[in-house]
Coordinates of N, CA and C in Angstrom, one line a residue:
Chain A
E1 N 68.6 60.5 41.5 CA 69.5 61.0 42.6 C 69.5 60.1 43.8
D2 N 70.6 59.8 44.3 CA 70.7 59.0 45.5 C 70.1 59.6 46.7
K3 N 69.4 58.8 47.5 CA 68.6 59.4 48.6 C 68.6 58.4 49.7
V4 N 68.8 59.0 50.9 CA 68.6 58.2 52.2 C 67.7 58.9 53.1
V5 N 66.6 58.3 53.5 CA 65.6 59.0 54.3 C 65.3 58.2 55.6
Q6 N 65.4 59.0 56.7 CA 65.2 58.4 58.0 C 63.9 58.8 58.6
S7 N 63.3 57.9 59.4 CA 62.1 58.3 60.1 C 62.0 57.5 61.4
P8 N 61.3 58.1 62.4 CA 60.9 59.5 62.4 C 62.1 60.5 62.5
L9 N 61.9 61.7 62.4 CA 62.9 62.7 62.5 C 63.3 62.9 64.0
S10 N 62.3 62.8 64.8 CA 62.5 62.9 66.3 C 61.6 62.0 67.0
L11 N 62.0 61.7 68.2 CA 61.2 60.7 69.0 C 61.5 60.9 70.5
V12 N 60.5 61.0 71.3 CA 60.6 61.1 72.7 C 60.0 59.9 73.4
V13 N 60.8 59.2 74.2 CA 60.3 58.0 74.9 C 60.7 58.0 76.4
H14 N 60.2 57.1 77.1 CA 60.6 57.0 78.5 C 61.6 55.8 78.7
E15 N 62.4 55.9 79.7 CA 63.3 54.8 80.0 C 62.6 53.5 80.1
G16 N 63.2 52.5 79.5 CA 62.6 51.1 79.5 C 61.8 50.8 78.2
D17 N 61.4 51.9 77.5 CA 60.7 51.7 76.2 C 61.6 51.0 75.2
T18 N 61.0 50.4 74.2 CA 61.7 49.9 73.0 C 61.4 50.8 71.8
V19 N 62.4 51.2 71.1 CA 62.2 52.1 69.9 C 62.8 51.4 68.7
T20 N 62.1 51.8 67.5 CA 62.6 51.3 66.2 C 62.8 52.5 65.3
L21 N 64.0 52.6 64.8 CA 64.3 53.7 63.9 C 64.4 53.2 62.5
N22 N 63.9 53.9 61.5 CA 63.9 53.5 60.2 C 64.8 54.2 59.2
C23 N 65.3 53.5 58.2 CA 66.2 54.1 57.2 C 65.8 53.5 55.9
S24 N 65.3 54.3 55.0 CA 65.1 53.7 53.6 C 66.0 54.4 52.6
Y25 N 66.4 53.7 51.6 CA 67.3 54.3 50.6 C 67.0 54.0 49.2
E26 N 67.4 54.9 48.3 CA 67.3 54.7 46.9 C 68.7 55.1 46.4
V27 N 69.5 54.1 46.2 CA 70.9 54.3 45.8 C 71.3 53.3 44.8
T28 N 72.0 53.8 43.7 CA 72.4 52.9 42.7 C 73.7 52.2 43.2
N29 N 73.8 51.0 42.8 CA 75.0 50.2 43.1 C 75.3 50.2 44.6
F30 N 74.3 49.8 45.4 CA 74.4 49.7 46.9 C 75.5 48.7 47.2
R31 N 76.3 49.2 48.3 CA 77.3 48.3 48.8 C 77.0 47.9 50.3
S32 N 76.8 48.9 51.1 CA 76.6 48.7 52.5 C 75.9 49.8 53.2
L33 N 75.3 49.6 54.3 CA 74.6 50.6 55.1 C 75.2 50.6 56.5
L34 N 75.4 51.8 57.0 CA 76.0 52.0 58.3 C 75.1 52.8 59.2
W35 N 75.2 52.5 60.5 CA 74.5 53.2 61.5 C 75.5 53.9 62.4
Y36 N 75.3 55.2 62.8 CA 76.1 55.9 63.7 C 75.3 56.5 64.8
K37 N 75.9 56.7 65.9 CA 75.3 57.4 67.0 C 76.1 58.7 67.2
Q38 N 75.3 59.8 67.3 CA 76.0 61.1 67.5 C 75.5 61.8 68.8
E39 N 76.4 62.0 69.7 CA 76.1 62.7 71.0 C 76.9 64.0 71.0
K40 N 76.4 65.1 70.6 CA 77.0 66.4 70.7 C 78.3 66.5 69.8
K41 N 79.0 65.5 69.7 CA 80.3 65.6 68.9 C 80.3 64.8 67.7
A42 N 81.4 64.0 67.5 CA 81.5 63.3 66.2 C 80.6 62.0 66.3
P43 N 80.2 61.6 65.1 CA 79.4 60.3 65.1 C 80.3 59.1 65.5
T44 N 79.7 58.2 66.2 CA 80.5 57.0 66.6 C 79.8 55.8 65.9
F45 N 80.6 54.9 65.4 CA 80.1 53.7 64.6 C 79.3 52.7 65.5
L46 N 78.2 52.3 64.9 CA 77.4 51.2 65.6 C 77.4 49.9 64.8
F47 N 76.9 50.0 63.6 CA 76.8 48.8 62.8 C 77.1 49.0 61.3
M48 N 77.6 48.0 60.6 CA 77.7 48.0 59.2 C 76.9 46.7 58.7
L49 N 76.0 47.0 57.7 CA 75.2 45.9 57.2 C 75.4 45.8 55.7
T50 N 75.7 44.6 55.2 CA 75.9 44.4 53.8 C 74.9 43.3 53.2
S51 N 74.5 42.4 54.1 CA 73.6 41.3 53.6 C 72.2 41.4 54.2
S52 N 71.3 41.0 53.4 CA 69.9 41.0 53.8 C 69.6 40.0 54.9
G53 N 68.8 40.3 55.8 CA 68.2 39.3 56.8 C 69.1 38.9 57.9
I54 N 70.4 39.4 57.9 CA 71.3 39.0 59.0 C 71.3 40.1 60.0
E55 N 70.9 39.8 61.2 CA 70.8 40.8 62.3 C 72.2 41.0 62.9
K56 N 72.5 42.3 63.1 CA 73.7 42.6 63.8 C 73.2 43.1 65.2
K57 N 73.9 42.7 66.2 CA 73.5 42.9 67.6 C 74.7 43.4 68.5
S58 N 74.4 44.4 69.3 CA 75.4 44.8 70.3 C 74.7 45.2 71.5
G59 N 74.6 44.4 72.5 CA 73.9 44.7 73.7 C 72.4 44.9 73.5
R60 N 71.9 46.1 73.8 CA 70.5 46.4 73.6 C 70.2 46.9 72.2
L61 N 71.2 47.1 71.4 CA 71.0 47.6 70.1 C 71.1 46.4 69.1
S62 N 70.2 46.5 68.0 CA 70.3 45.5 67.0 C 69.8 46.2 65.7
S63 N 70.2 45.6 64.6 CA 69.9 46.2 63.3 C 69.8 45.1 62.2
I64 N 68.9 45.4 61.2 CA 68.8 44.4 60.2 C 68.6 45.2 58.9
L65 N 68.9 44.6 57.8 CA 68.9 45.2 56.4 C 67.9 44.3 55.5
D66 N 67.1 45.0 54.8 CA 66.3 44.4 53.8 C 66.6 45.0 52.4
K67 N 67.4 44.3 51.6 CA 67.9 44.8 50.4 C 66.8 44.7 49.3
K68 N 65.8 43.9 49.5 CA 64.7 43.8 48.5 C 63.8 45.0 48.6
E69 N 63.5 45.4 49.9 CA 62.6 46.5 50.1 C 63.4 47.8 50.4
L70 N 64.7 47.7 50.4 CA 65.6 48.9 50.4 C 65.4 49.7 51.8
F71 N 65.5 49.0 52.9 CA 65.4 49.7 54.1 C 66.2 48.9 55.2
S72 N 66.4 49.6 56.3 CA 67.1 49.1 57.5 C 66.3 49.6 58.7
I73 N 66.4 48.8 59.8 CA 65.8 49.3 61.0 C 66.9 49.1 62.1
L74 N 66.9 50.1 63.1 CA 67.7 50.0 64.2 C 66.8 49.9 65.4
N75 N 66.9 48.9 66.2 CA 66.1 48.7 67.4 C 66.9 48.9 68.6
I76 N 66.3 49.6 69.6 CA 66.9 49.8 70.9 C 65.9 49.3 71.9
T77 N 66.3 48.3 72.7 CA 65.4 47.8 73.7 C 65.8 48.3 75.1
A78 N 64.8 48.4 76.0 CA 65.1 48.8 77.4 C 65.9 50.1 77.4
T79 N 65.4 51.1 76.7 CA 66.1 52.4 76.5 C 66.5 53.0 77.8
Q80 N 67.7 53.7 77.8 CA 68.2 54.4 78.9 C 68.5 55.9 78.5
T81 N 68.6 56.7 79.5 CA 68.8 58.2 79.2 C 70.1 58.3 78.4
G82 N 71.1 57.5 78.6 CA 72.3 57.5 77.8 C 72.1 57.2 76.3
D83 N 71.0 56.7 76.0 CA 70.7 56.4 74.5 C 70.3 57.7 73.8
S84 N 70.0 58.7 74.5 CA 69.6 60.0 73.9 C 70.7 60.5 73.0
A85 N 70.4 60.7 71.7 CA 71.4 61.1 70.7 C 70.7 61.2 69.4
V86 N 71.5 61.6 68.4 CA 71.0 61.6 67.0 C 71.6 60.3 66.4
Y87 N 70.7 59.6 65.8 CA 71.1 58.3 65.1 C 71.1 58.6 63.6
L88 N 72.3 58.3 63.0 CA 72.5 58.6 61.6 C 72.6 57.3 60.8
C89 N 72.0 57.3 59.7 CA 72.0 56.1 58.8 C 72.8 56.6 57.5
A90 N 73.7 55.8 57.0 CA 74.4 56.2 55.8 C 74.6 55.0 54.9
V91 N 74.7 55.3 53.6 CA 74.8 54.2 52.6 C 76.1 54.4 51.8
V92 N 76.8 53.4 51.5 CA 77.9 53.4 50.6 C 77.6 52.7 49.3
R93 N 78.0 53.3 48.2 CA 77.8 52.7 46.9 C 79.0 51.9 46.5
S94 N 78.9 51.0 45.6 CA 80.0 50.2 45.1 C 80.8 51.0 44.2
S95 N 81.8 51.7 44.7 CA 82.7 52.5 43.9 C 84.0 52.4 44.7
N96 N 85.0 53.0 44.2 CA 86.3 52.9 44.9 C 86.6 54.3 45.6
T97 N 85.5 54.9 46.1 CA 85.7 56.2 46.8 C 85.4 56.1 48.3
G98 N 84.5 55.2 48.7 CA 84.1 55.1 50.1 C 83.2 56.2 50.6
K99 N 82.7 57.0 49.6 CA 81.8 58.1 50.1 C 80.5 57.6 50.7
L100 N 80.1 58.2 51.8 CA 78.9 57.9 52.5 C 77.8 58.9 52.1
I101 N 76.6 58.4 51.9 CA 75.4 59.3 51.7 C 74.6 59.2 53.0
F102 N 74.4 60.3 53.7 CA 73.8 60.3 55.0 C 72.3 60.6 54.9
G103 N 71.5 60.1 55.8 CA 70.2 60.5 56.0 C 70.2 61.7 56.9
Q104 N 69.0 62.3 57.2 CA 68.9 63.5 58.0 C 69.1 63.2 59.5
G105 N 69.0 62.0 59.9 CA 69.2 61.6 61.3 C 67.8 61.6 62.0
T106 N 67.8 60.8 63.1 CA 66.7 60.7 64.0 C 67.1 61.1 65.4
T107 N 66.5 62.1 65.9 CA 66.9 62.6 67.3 C 66.0 61.9 68.3
L108 N 66.7 61.1 69.1 CA 66.0 60.3 70.2 C 66.3 61.0 71.5
Q109 N 65.2 61.2 72.2 CA 65.3 61.7 73.6 C 64.6 60.7 74.5
V110 N 65.4 60.2 75.5 CA 64.9 59.2 76.4 C 64.7 59.9 77.8
K111 N 63.5 60.0 78.3 CA 63.3 60.7 79.5 C 63.3 59.7 80.7
P112 N 63.8 60.2 81.9 CA 63.8 59.3 83.0 C 62.4 58.8 83.5
Chain B
N1 N 96.8 57.0 71.0 CA 95.9 56.6 69.9 C 95.1 57.8 69.4
A2 N 95.7 58.6 68.6 CA 95.0 59.9 68.3 C 93.9 59.7 67.3
G3 N 94.0 58.9 66.2 CA 92.9 58.8 65.3 C 92.9 59.9 64.3
V4 N 91.7 60.6 64.2 CA 91.6 61.8 63.4 C 91.5 63.0 64.2
T5 N 92.4 64.0 64.0 CA 92.5 65.2 64.8 C 92.2 66.4 63.9
Q6 N 91.3 67.2 64.4 CA 90.9 68.4 63.7 C 91.2 69.7 64.5
T7 N 91.6 70.7 63.9 CA 91.8 72.0 64.6 C 91.4 73.1 63.6
P8 N 90.9 74.2 64.1 CA 90.5 74.5 65.5 C 89.2 73.8 65.8
K9 N 88.8 73.8 67.1 CA 87.5 73.2 67.5 C 86.4 74.3 67.3
F10 N 86.7 75.5 67.5 CA 85.7 76.6 67.3 C 86.4 77.8 66.6
R11 N 85.7 78.5 65.8 CA 86.2 79.7 65.1 C 85.1 80.6 64.7
I12 N 85.3 81.9 64.9 CA 84.3 82.9 64.4 C 85.0 83.7 63.4
L13 N 84.4 83.8 62.2 CA 85.0 84.5 61.1 C 84.1 85.7 60.7
K14 N 84.7 86.7 60.2 CA 83.9 87.8 59.6 C 83.7 87.5 58.1
I15 N 82.6 88.0 57.6 CA 82.3 87.8 56.1 C 83.5 88.2 55.3
G16 N 83.9 87.4 54.4 CA 85.0 87.8 53.5 C 86.4 87.3 53.9
Q17 N 86.5 86.9 55.2 CA 87.8 86.3 55.7 C 88.0 84.9 55.1
S18 N 89.2 84.5 55.2 CA 89.6 83.1 54.8 C 90.2 82.4 56.0
M19 N 90.1 81.1 55.9 CA 90.8 80.3 57.0 C 90.9 78.8 56.5
T20 N 91.8 78.1 57.2 CA 92.0 76.7 56.9 C 91.7 75.9 58.1
L21 N 90.8 74.8 57.9 CA 90.6 73.8 58.9 C 91.6 72.7 58.7
Q22 N 92.3 72.4 59.7 CA 93.3 71.3 59.6 C 92.8 70.0 60.0
C23 N 93.2 68.9 59.3 CA 92.8 67.6 59.6 C 94.0 66.7 59.4
T24 N 94.3 65.8 60.4 CA 95.4 64.9 60.3 C 95.0 63.6 60.9
Q25 N 95.4 62.5 60.3 CA 95.1 61.1 60.8 C 96.4 60.3 60.9
D26 N 96.4 59.4 61.9 CA 97.7 58.7 62.1 C 97.4 57.2 61.9
M27 N 96.4 56.8 61.1 CA 96.0 55.4 60.9 C 96.5 54.9 59.5
N28 N 97.2 55.8 58.8 CA 97.6 55.5 57.4 C 96.5 55.2 56.5
H29 N 95.4 55.9 56.7 CA 94.2 55.7 55.8 C 94.4 56.5 54.5
N30 N 94.1 55.8 53.4 CA 94.2 56.5 52.1 C 93.0 57.5 51.9
Y31 N 91.8 57.1 52.4 CA 90.6 57.8 52.0 C 90.2 58.8 53.1
M32 N 90.1 60.0 52.7 CA 89.7 61.0 53.7 C 88.6 61.9 53.1
Y33 N 87.8 62.5 54.0 CA 86.6 63.2 53.6 C 86.4 64.5 54.5
W34 N 85.8 65.5 53.9 CA 85.3 66.6 54.7 C 83.8 66.6 54.5
Y35 N 83.1 66.7 55.7 CA 81.6 66.8 55.7 C 81.3 68.1 56.5
R36 N 80.1 68.6 56.1 CA 79.5 69.7 57.0 C 78.2 69.2 57.5
Q37 N 77.8 69.7 58.6 CA 76.6 69.3 59.2 C 75.9 70.6 59.7
D38 N 74.7 70.9 59.1 CA 73.9 72.0 59.5 C 72.9 71.5 60.6
P39 N 72.4 72.4 61.4 CA 71.5 72.0 62.5 C 70.3 71.2 62.0
G40 N 70.1 70.1 62.7 CA 69.0 69.2 62.3 C 69.1 68.4 61.1
M41 N 70.3 68.5 60.5 CA 70.5 67.8 59.2 C 71.6 66.7 59.3
G42 N 71.6 65.9 58.3 CA 72.7 64.9 58.2 C 73.9 65.5 57.7
L43 N 74.9 64.7 57.4 CA 76.2 65.2 56.9 C 76.2 65.3 55.4
K44 N 76.7 66.4 54.9 CA 76.9 66.6 53.4 C 78.4 66.6 53.1
L45 N 78.7 65.9 52.0 CA 80.1 65.7 51.6 C 80.6 67.0 50.9
I46 N 81.7 67.5 51.3 CA 82.3 68.7 50.6 C 83.3 68.3 49.6
Y47 N 84.4 67.6 50.1 CA 85.4 67.1 49.3 C 85.9 65.8 49.8
Y48 N 86.6 65.0 48.9 CA 87.2 63.8 49.4 C 88.5 63.5 48.7
S49 N 89.2 62.6 49.2 CA 90.5 62.2 48.6 C 90.7 60.7 48.8
V50 N 91.2 60.1 47.7 CA 91.4 58.7 47.7 C 92.9 58.3 47.9
G51 N 93.7 59.4 48.1 CA 95.1 59.2 48.3 C 95.9 60.4 48.1
A52 N 97.1 60.5 48.5 CA 97.9 61.7 48.4 C 98.0 62.1 47.0
G53 N 97.7 63.4 46.8 CA 97.8 64.0 45.4 C 96.5 63.9 44.7
I54 N 95.4 63.3 45.2 CA 94.2 63.1 44.5 C 93.0 63.6 45.3
T55 N 92.3 64.6 44.8 CA 91.1 65.1 45.5 C 90.0 65.2 44.5
D56 N 88.7 65.2 45.0 CA 87.6 65.4 44.1 C 86.4 66.0 44.9
K57 N 85.5 66.6 44.2 CA 84.4 67.3 44.8 C 83.3 66.4 45.3
G58 N 82.7 66.8 46.4 CA 81.5 66.1 46.9 C 80.2 66.8 46.4
E59 N 79.2 66.7 47.3 CA 77.9 67.3 47.0 C 77.9 68.8 47.1
V60 N 78.7 69.4 48.0 CA 78.6 70.9 48.3 C 80.0 71.5 48.3
P61 N 80.7 71.5 47.2 CA 82.1 72.0 47.2 C 82.3 73.5 47.1
N62 N 81.2 74.2 46.7 CA 81.4 75.7 46.4 C 81.8 76.5 47.6
G63 N 82.8 77.3 47.4 CA 83.4 78.1 48.5 C 84.5 77.4 49.3
Y64 N 84.9 76.2 48.9 CA 85.9 75.5 49.6 C 87.0 75.0 48.6
N65 N 88.2 74.7 49.2 CA 89.2 74.1 48.5 C 90.0 73.1 49.4
V66 N 90.6 72.1 48.8 CA 91.3 71.1 49.6 C 92.6 70.8 48.9
S67 N 93.5 70.2 49.7 CA 94.8 69.7 49.1 C 95.1 68.4 49.9
R68 N 95.9 67.6 49.3 CA 96.3 66.3 49.9 C 97.8 66.0 49.5
S69 N 98.7 66.7 50.2 CA 100.1 66.5 49.8 C 100.7 65.3 50.5
T70 N 100.1 64.9 51.6 CA 100.6 63.7 52.3 C 99.4 62.8 52.7
T71 N 99.7 61.6 53.0 CA 98.6 60.6 53.4 C 98.0 61.1 54.7
E72 N 98.7 61.7 55.6 CA 98.2 62.1 56.9 C 97.3 63.3 56.9
D73 N 97.6 64.3 56.1 CA 96.9 65.6 56.2 C 95.9 65.9 55.1
F74 N 94.8 66.5 55.4 CA 93.8 66.9 54.4 C 93.1 68.2 54.9
P75 N 93.8 69.3 54.7 CA 93.2 70.6 55.1 C 92.1 71.1 54.2
L76 N 91.2 71.8 54.8 CA 90.0 72.4 54.1 C 90.1 73.9 54.2
R77 N 90.2 74.5 53.0 CA 90.3 76.0 53.0 C 89.0 76.6 52.6
L78 N 88.6 77.6 53.4 CA 87.4 78.4 53.1 C 87.9 79.8 52.6
E79 N 87.5 80.1 51.4 CA 87.9 81.4 50.8 C 86.7 82.3 50.9
L80 N 86.9 83.5 51.3 CA 85.8 84.5 51.3 C 84.6 84.0 52.0
A81 N 84.7 83.8 53.3 CA 83.7 83.2 54.1 C 82.3 83.9 54.0
A82 N 81.3 83.1 54.0 CA 79.9 83.7 53.9 C 79.1 83.1 55.0
P83 N 78.0 83.8 55.4 CA 77.2 83.2 56.5 C 76.6 81.8 56.2
S84 N 76.5 81.5 55.0 CA 76.0 80.1 54.6 C 77.0 79.0 55.0
Q85 N 78.2 79.4 55.3 CA 79.2 78.4 55.6 C 79.3 78.2 57.1
T86 N 78.4 78.9 57.9 CA 78.3 78.6 59.3 C 77.8 77.2 59.5
S87 N 78.5 76.3 60.1 CA 78.2 74.9 60.2 C 79.2 74.2 61.1
V88 N 79.0 72.9 61.3 CA 80.0 72.1 62.0 C 80.6 71.2 60.9
Y89 N 82.0 71.2 60.9 CA 82.7 70.5 59.9 C 83.4 69.3 60.5
F90 N 83.2 68.2 59.8 CA 83.8 66.9 60.3 C 84.8 66.4 59.2
C91 N 86.0 66.1 59.7 CA 86.9 65.3 58.8 C 86.8 63.9 59.2
A92 N 87.0 63.0 58.2 CA 86.8 61.6 58.5 C 87.8 60.8 57.6
S93 N 88.1 59.6 58.0 CA 89.0 58.8 57.2 C 88.6 57.3 57.3
T94 N 89.0 56.5 56.3 CA 88.7 55.1 56.3 C 89.8 54.4 55.5
T95 N 89.9 53.1 55.8 CA 91.0 52.3 55.2 C 90.6 51.8 53.8
S96 N 89.3 51.7 53.6 CA 88.9 51.0 52.3 C 87.9 51.9 51.5
G97 N 88.1 52.0 50.2 CA 87.2 52.8 49.4 C 86.0 51.9 48.9
R98 N 86.0 50.7 49.3 CA 85.0 49.8 48.8 C 83.8 49.7 49.7
G99 N 83.8 50.5 50.8 CA 82.6 50.5 51.7 C 82.6 49.3 52.6
T100 N 83.8 48.8 52.9 CA 83.8 47.6 53.8 C 84.4 47.9 55.1
G101 N 84.7 49.2 55.3 CA 85.3 49.6 56.6 C 84.5 50.8 57.2
E102 N 84.5 50.9 58.5 CA 83.8 52.1 59.1 C 84.6 53.3 58.8
L103 N 83.9 54.4 58.9 CA 84.5 55.8 58.8 C 84.8 56.3 60.2
F104 N 86.0 56.8 60.3 CA 86.5 57.3 61.6 C 86.4 58.9 61.5
F105 N 85.8 59.5 62.5 CA 85.5 60.9 62.5 C 86.4 61.7 63.4
G106 N 86.8 62.9 63.1 CA 87.4 63.8 64.0 C 86.3 64.4 64.9
E107 N 86.7 65.2 65.9 CA 85.7 65.7 66.9 C 84.9 66.9 66.3
G108 N 85.2 67.4 65.2 CA 84.4 68.5 64.6 C 85.0 69.8 64.9
S109 N 84.7 70.7 63.9 CA 85.1 72.2 64.1 C 83.8 73.0 63.8
R110 N 83.5 73.8 64.9 CA 82.3 74.6 64.8 C 82.7 76.0 64.3
L111 N 82.2 76.3 63.1 CA 82.5 77.6 62.5 C 81.3 78.5 62.4
T112 N 81.5 79.7 62.8 CA 80.4 80.7 62.7 C 80.9 81.9 61.9
V113 N 80.2 82.3 60.9 CA 80.5 83.4 60.0 C 79.5 84.6 60.2
L114 N 80.1 85.7 60.7 CA 79.2 86.8 61.1 C 79.4 88.0 60.1

């Protein structure tokens, strides 16, 4: 059965800290891995990763995929209170349906 | 620039009632999805559609039905509501079924069944 597992499930840090969120997967016919940020409402897209070892970066956020070890990490440096959210990892299989398989999410709280 | 629009945003139902969650997108996306999100959990796929006239079950389809008569609209029907269907429902769409494009989400519909 396809599985996406995120860790930790929750995390509390202080502003300025650096955090690393983990996502491991067991999915047949892997195609891509996506990271989303969810603040109260709908998830918003952060990154899509399809190739191993290539870092995607956007400001203080970065992510990398390891297709051999079947995991991805999302790094946030110099955290701010506005980074407080649920971070969701999702995997897409190689099919013509585009269905995403989501992990449980990591709840990040950044304290001032 | 509407994107994916869901209605209603909130609804309270009594056990046994039925209702339809509406979803429409204006991006001409062929691929549309309904997910539910329970507290502290990720999103579970209910139903999906790869184009007008084509729908299929996801992981948790029991108690729900969908239709896709147009590219724009993908309503989700709840028949005989049960407390287990209390959840937040998200409609989403994407341009590609090959996993090469991001998924665009609606704002969500919070449903409570009492």
